[in-house]
XYZ file of N, CA, C and O in Angstrom:
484
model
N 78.355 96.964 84.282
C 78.012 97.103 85.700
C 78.540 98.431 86.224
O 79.650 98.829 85.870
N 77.938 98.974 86.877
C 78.293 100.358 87.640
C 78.865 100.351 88.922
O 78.370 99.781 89.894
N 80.060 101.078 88.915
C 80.209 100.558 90.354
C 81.417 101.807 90.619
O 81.829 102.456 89.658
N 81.854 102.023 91.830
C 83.173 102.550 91.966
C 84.089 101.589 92.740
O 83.929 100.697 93.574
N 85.326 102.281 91.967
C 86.909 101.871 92.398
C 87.584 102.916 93.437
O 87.616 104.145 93.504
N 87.881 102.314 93.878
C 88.948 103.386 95.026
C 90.027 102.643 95.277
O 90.098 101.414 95.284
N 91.086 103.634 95.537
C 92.689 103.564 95.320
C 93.198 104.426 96.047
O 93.023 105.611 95.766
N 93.908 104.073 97.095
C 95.367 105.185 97.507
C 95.523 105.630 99.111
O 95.889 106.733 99.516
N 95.082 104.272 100.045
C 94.601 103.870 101.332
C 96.777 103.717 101.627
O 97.620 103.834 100.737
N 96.943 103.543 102.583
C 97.836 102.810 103.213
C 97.886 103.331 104.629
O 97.117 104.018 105.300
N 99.528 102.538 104.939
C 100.272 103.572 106.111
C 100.614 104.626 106.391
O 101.324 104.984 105.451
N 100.578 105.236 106.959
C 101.379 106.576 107.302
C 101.536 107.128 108.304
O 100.426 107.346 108.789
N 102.611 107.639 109.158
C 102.898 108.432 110.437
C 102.339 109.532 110.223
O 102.014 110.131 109.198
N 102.234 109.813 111.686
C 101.244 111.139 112.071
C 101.998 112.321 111.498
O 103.172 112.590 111.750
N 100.975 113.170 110.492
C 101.964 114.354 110.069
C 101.767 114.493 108.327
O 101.697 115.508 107.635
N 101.710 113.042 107.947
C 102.195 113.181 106.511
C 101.147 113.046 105.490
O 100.031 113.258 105.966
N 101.149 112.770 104.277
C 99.885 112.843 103.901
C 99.540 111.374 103.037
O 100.148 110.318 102.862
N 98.384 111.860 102.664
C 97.503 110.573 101.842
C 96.627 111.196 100.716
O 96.005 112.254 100.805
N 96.673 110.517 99.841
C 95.990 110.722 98.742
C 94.906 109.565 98.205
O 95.274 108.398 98.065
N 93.307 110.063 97.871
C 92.629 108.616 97.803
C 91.911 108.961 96.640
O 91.580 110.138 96.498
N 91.619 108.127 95.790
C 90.690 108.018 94.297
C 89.543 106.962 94.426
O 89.452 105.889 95.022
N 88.744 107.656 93.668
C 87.685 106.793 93.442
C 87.007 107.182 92.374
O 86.491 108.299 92.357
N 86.860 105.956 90.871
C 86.534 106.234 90.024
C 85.099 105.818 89.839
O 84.895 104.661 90.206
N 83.878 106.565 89.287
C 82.793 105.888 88.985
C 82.808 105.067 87.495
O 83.235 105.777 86.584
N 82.469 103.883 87.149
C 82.933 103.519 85.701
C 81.121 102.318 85.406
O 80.291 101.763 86.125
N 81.324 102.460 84.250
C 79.966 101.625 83.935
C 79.246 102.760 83.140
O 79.793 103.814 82.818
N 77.730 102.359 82.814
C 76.827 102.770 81.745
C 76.504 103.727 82.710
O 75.663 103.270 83.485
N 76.906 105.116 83.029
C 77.151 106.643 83.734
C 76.764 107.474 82.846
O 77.790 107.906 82.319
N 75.600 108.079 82.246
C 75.353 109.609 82.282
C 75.493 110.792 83.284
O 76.126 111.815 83.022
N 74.937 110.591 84.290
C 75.564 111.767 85.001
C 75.976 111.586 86.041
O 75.292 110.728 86.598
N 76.973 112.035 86.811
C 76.992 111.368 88.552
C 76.392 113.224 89.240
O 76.529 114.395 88.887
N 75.877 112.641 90.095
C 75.839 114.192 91.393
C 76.629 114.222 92.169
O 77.849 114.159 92.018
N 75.786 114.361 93.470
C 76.862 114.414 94.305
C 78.387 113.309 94.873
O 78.087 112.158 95.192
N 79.357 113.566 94.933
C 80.513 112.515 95.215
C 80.769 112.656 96.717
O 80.308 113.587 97.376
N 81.367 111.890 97.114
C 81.752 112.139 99.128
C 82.444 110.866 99.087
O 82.289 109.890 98.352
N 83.411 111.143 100.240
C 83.792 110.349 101.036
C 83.326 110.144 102.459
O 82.890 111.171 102.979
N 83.314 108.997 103.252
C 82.773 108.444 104.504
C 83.876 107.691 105.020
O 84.671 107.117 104.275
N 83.963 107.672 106.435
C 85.396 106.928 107.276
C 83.981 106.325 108.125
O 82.879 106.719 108.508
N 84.910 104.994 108.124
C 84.363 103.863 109.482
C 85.318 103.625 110.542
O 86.393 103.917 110.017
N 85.552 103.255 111.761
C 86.016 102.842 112.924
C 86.222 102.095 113.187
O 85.111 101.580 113.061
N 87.091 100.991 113.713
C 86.136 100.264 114.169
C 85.348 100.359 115.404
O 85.934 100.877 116.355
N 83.975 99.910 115.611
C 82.826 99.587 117.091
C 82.449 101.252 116.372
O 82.436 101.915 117.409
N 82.191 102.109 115.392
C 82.214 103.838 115.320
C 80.917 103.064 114.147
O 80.833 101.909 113.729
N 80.237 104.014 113.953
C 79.648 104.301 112.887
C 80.446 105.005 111.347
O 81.416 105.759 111.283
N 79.648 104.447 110.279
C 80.127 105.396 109.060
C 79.586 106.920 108.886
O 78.431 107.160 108.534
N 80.443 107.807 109.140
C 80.520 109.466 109.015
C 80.894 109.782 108.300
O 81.900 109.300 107.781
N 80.340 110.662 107.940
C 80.596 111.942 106.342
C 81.860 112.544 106.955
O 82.074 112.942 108.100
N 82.893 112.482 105.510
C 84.677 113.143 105.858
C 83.669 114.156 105.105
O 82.919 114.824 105.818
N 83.609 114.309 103.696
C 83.455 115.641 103.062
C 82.436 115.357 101.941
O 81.856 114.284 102.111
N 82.027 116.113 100.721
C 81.407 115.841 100.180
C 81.697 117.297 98.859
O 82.335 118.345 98.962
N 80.946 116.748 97.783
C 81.537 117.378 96.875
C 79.801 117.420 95.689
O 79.120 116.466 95.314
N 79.656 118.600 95.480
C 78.403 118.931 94.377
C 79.077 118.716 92.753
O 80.187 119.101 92.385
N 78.005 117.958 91.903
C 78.834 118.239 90.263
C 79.037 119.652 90.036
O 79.684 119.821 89.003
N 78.673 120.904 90.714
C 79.133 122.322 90.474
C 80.374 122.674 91.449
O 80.904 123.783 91.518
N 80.785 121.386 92.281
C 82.151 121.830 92.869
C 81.959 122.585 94.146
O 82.868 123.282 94.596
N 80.620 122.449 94.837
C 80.178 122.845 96.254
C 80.707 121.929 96.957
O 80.471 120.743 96.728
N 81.492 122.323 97.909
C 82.260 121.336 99.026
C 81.521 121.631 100.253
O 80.929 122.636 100.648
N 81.792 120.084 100.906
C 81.428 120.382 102.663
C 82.293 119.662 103.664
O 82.123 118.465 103.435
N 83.030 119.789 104.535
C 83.536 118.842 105.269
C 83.314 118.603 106.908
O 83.041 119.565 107.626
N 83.448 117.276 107.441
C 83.443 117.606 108.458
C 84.492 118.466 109.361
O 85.626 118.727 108.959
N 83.902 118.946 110.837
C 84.683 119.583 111.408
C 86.161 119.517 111.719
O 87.033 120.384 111.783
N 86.161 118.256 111.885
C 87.122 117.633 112.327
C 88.481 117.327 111.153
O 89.628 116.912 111.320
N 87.595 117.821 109.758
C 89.212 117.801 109.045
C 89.025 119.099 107.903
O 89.396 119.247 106.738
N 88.438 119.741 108.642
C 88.561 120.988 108.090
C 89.942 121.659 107.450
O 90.640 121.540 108.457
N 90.802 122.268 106.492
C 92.111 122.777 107.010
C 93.005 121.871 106.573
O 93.980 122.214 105.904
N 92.777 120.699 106.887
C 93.485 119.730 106.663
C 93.284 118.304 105.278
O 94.101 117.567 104.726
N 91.888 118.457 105.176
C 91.187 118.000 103.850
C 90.911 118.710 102.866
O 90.595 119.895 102.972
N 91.007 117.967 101.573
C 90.418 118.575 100.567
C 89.991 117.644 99.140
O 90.620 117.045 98.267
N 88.633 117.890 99.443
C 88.175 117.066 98.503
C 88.002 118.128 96.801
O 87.645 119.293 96.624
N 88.535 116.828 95.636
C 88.012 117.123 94.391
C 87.842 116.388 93.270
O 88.240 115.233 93.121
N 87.271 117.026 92.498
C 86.728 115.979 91.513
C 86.978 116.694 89.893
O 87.006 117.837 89.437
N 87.145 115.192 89.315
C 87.259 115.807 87.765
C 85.765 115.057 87.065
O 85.341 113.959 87.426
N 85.312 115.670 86.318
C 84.038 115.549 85.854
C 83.961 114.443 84.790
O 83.342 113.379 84.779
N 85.034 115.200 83.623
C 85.326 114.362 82.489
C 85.913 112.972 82.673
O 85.823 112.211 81.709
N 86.571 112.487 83.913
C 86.850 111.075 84.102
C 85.751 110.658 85.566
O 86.026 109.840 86.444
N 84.926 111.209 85.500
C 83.538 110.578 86.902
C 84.805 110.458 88.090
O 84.051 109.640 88.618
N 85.538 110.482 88.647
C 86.673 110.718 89.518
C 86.541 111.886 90.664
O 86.625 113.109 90.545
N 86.324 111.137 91.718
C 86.606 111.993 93.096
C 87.836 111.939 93.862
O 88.316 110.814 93.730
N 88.403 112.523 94.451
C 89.758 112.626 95.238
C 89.487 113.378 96.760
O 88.783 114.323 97.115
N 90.323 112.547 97.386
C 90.475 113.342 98.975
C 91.969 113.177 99.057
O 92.611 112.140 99.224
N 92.446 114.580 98.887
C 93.433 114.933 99.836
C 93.630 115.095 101.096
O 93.077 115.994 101.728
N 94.485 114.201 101.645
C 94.565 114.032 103.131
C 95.617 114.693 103.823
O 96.624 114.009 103.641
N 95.906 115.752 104.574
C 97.673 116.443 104.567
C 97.061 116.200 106.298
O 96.024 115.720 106.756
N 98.107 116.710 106.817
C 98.515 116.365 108.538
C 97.684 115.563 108.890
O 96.607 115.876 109.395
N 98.075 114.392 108.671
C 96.983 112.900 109.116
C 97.509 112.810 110.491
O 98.701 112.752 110.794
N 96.263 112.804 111.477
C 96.538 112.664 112.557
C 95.629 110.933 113.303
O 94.516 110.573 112.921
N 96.445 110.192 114.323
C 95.732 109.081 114.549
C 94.607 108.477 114.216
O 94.398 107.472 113.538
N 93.425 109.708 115.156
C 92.397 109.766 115.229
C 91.504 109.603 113.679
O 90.295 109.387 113.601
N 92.368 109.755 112.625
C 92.164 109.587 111.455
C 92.151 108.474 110.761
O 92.048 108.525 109.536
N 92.256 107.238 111.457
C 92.775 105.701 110.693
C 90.796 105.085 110.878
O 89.919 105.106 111.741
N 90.942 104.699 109.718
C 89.595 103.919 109.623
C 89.733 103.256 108.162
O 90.765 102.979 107.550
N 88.215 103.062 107.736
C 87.886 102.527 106.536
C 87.513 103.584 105.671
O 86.857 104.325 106.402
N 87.548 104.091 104.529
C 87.551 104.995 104.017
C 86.606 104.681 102.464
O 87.114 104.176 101.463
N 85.074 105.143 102.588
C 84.458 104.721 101.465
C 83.825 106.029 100.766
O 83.309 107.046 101.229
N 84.071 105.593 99.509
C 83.764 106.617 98.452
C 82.202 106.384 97.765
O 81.933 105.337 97.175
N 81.163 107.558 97.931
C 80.233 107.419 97.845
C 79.823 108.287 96.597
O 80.544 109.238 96.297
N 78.800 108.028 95.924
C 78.143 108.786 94.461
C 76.536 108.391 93.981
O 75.926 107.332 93.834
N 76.272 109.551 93.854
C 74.803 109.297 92.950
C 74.543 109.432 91.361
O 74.301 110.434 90.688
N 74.651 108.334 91.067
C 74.613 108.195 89.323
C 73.713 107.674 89.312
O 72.975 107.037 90.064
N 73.883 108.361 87.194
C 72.320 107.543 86.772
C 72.816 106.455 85.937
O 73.732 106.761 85.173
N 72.484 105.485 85.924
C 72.862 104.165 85.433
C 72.170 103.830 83.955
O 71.322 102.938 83.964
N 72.432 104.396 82.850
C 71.590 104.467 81.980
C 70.938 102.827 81.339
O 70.160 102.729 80.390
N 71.354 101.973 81.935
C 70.932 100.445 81.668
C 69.436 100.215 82.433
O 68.533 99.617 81.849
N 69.271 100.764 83.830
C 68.398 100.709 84.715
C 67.316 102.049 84.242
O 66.095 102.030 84.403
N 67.953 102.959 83.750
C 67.644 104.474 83.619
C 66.634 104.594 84.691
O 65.416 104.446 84.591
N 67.558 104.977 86.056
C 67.370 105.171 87.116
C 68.808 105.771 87.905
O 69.939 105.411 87.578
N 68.514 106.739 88.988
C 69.371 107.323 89.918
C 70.434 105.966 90.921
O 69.811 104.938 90.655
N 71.114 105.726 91.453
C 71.308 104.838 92.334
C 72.248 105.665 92.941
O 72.791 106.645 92.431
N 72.432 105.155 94.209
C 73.601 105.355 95.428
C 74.039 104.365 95.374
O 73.461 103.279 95.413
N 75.870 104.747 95.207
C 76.238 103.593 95.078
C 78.108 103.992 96.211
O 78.724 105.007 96.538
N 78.285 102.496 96.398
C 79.361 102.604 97.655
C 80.746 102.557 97.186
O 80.733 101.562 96.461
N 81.745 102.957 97.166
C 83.190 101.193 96.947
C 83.681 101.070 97.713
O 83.499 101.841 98.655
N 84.852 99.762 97.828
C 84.703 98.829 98.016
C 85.423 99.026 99.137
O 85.722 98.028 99.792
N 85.806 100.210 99.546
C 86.589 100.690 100.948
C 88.002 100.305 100.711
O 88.502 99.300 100.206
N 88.574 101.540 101.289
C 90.434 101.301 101.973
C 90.712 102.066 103.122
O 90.276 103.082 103.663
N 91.792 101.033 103.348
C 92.024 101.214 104.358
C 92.817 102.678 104.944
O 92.531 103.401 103.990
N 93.388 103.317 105.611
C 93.468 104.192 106.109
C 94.202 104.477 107.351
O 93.614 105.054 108.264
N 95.604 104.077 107.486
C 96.153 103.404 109.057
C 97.199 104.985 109.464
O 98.171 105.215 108.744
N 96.872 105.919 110.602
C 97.958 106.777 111.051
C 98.454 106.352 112.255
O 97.745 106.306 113.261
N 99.825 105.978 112.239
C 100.874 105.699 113.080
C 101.053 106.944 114.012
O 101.145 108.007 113.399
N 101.123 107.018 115.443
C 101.131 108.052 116.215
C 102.696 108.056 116.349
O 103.255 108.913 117.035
C-alpha cells in the first residue's frame, strides 16, 4: 500500500523550532512534487511550501525566512524545517506527494495522516 508517514508535530513556545518528516513508502517508482499544507481550525488547508524532485522550492509568504523545506530522494522523504515558530503558526500540518504507484501503474496524490503543530505565545 502507498501511503505517507509523517513525524515530528508537537509543542512549542513562540521562538523555537520544529522539525517535521514525511516518508513516502509502498510500490514508489518515482515521487514529484512533495509539499507541505497547514489547516486551522474554521481556516481552510493552505500551501506552507513545496518542493520539485529537482529541488525547486516555493513557500508561502508568510513563512518565508523562517521555513525551509527539503527532501532526500534516495529515502522518498520530505522535511520542513520550522525555526521562529510564531502562534499564528499552530494548525494541522499535512504532507503532500505525487507518486507513481507501480501496482496501479498510475500517478496518484496522495495525503498523510496529519500532525499536529501547537505554538504557545
Amino acid at each position: 500500500q502507498v501511503q505517507l508517514v509523517e513525524s515530528g508535530g508537537g509543542l512549542v513556545q513562540a521562538g523555537e523550532s520544529l522539525r517535521l518528516s514525511c516518508a513516502a513508502s509502498g510500490r514508489i517508482s518515482r515521487v514529484n512534487t512533495m509539499g507541505w499544507y497547514r489547516q486551522a481550525p474554521g481556516n481552510q488547508r493552505d500551501v506552507v511550501a513545496t518542493i520539485t524532485s529537482g529541488y525547486d522550492t516555493n513557500y508561502a509568504d508568510s513563512v518565508k525566512g523562517r521555513f525551509t523545506i527539503s527532501r532526500d530522494n534516495a529515502k522518498n522523504t520530505v522535511y520542513l524545517q520550522m525555526d521562529n515558530l510564531k502562534s499564528e503558526d499552530t494548525a494541522v500540518y499535512y504532507c503532500n506527494a505525487n507518486v507513481f504507484d507501480v501496482l496501479s501503474f498510475k500517478f496518484r496524490n496522495l495525503w498523510g495522516q496529519g500532525t499536529q503543530v501547537t505554538v504557545s505565545s
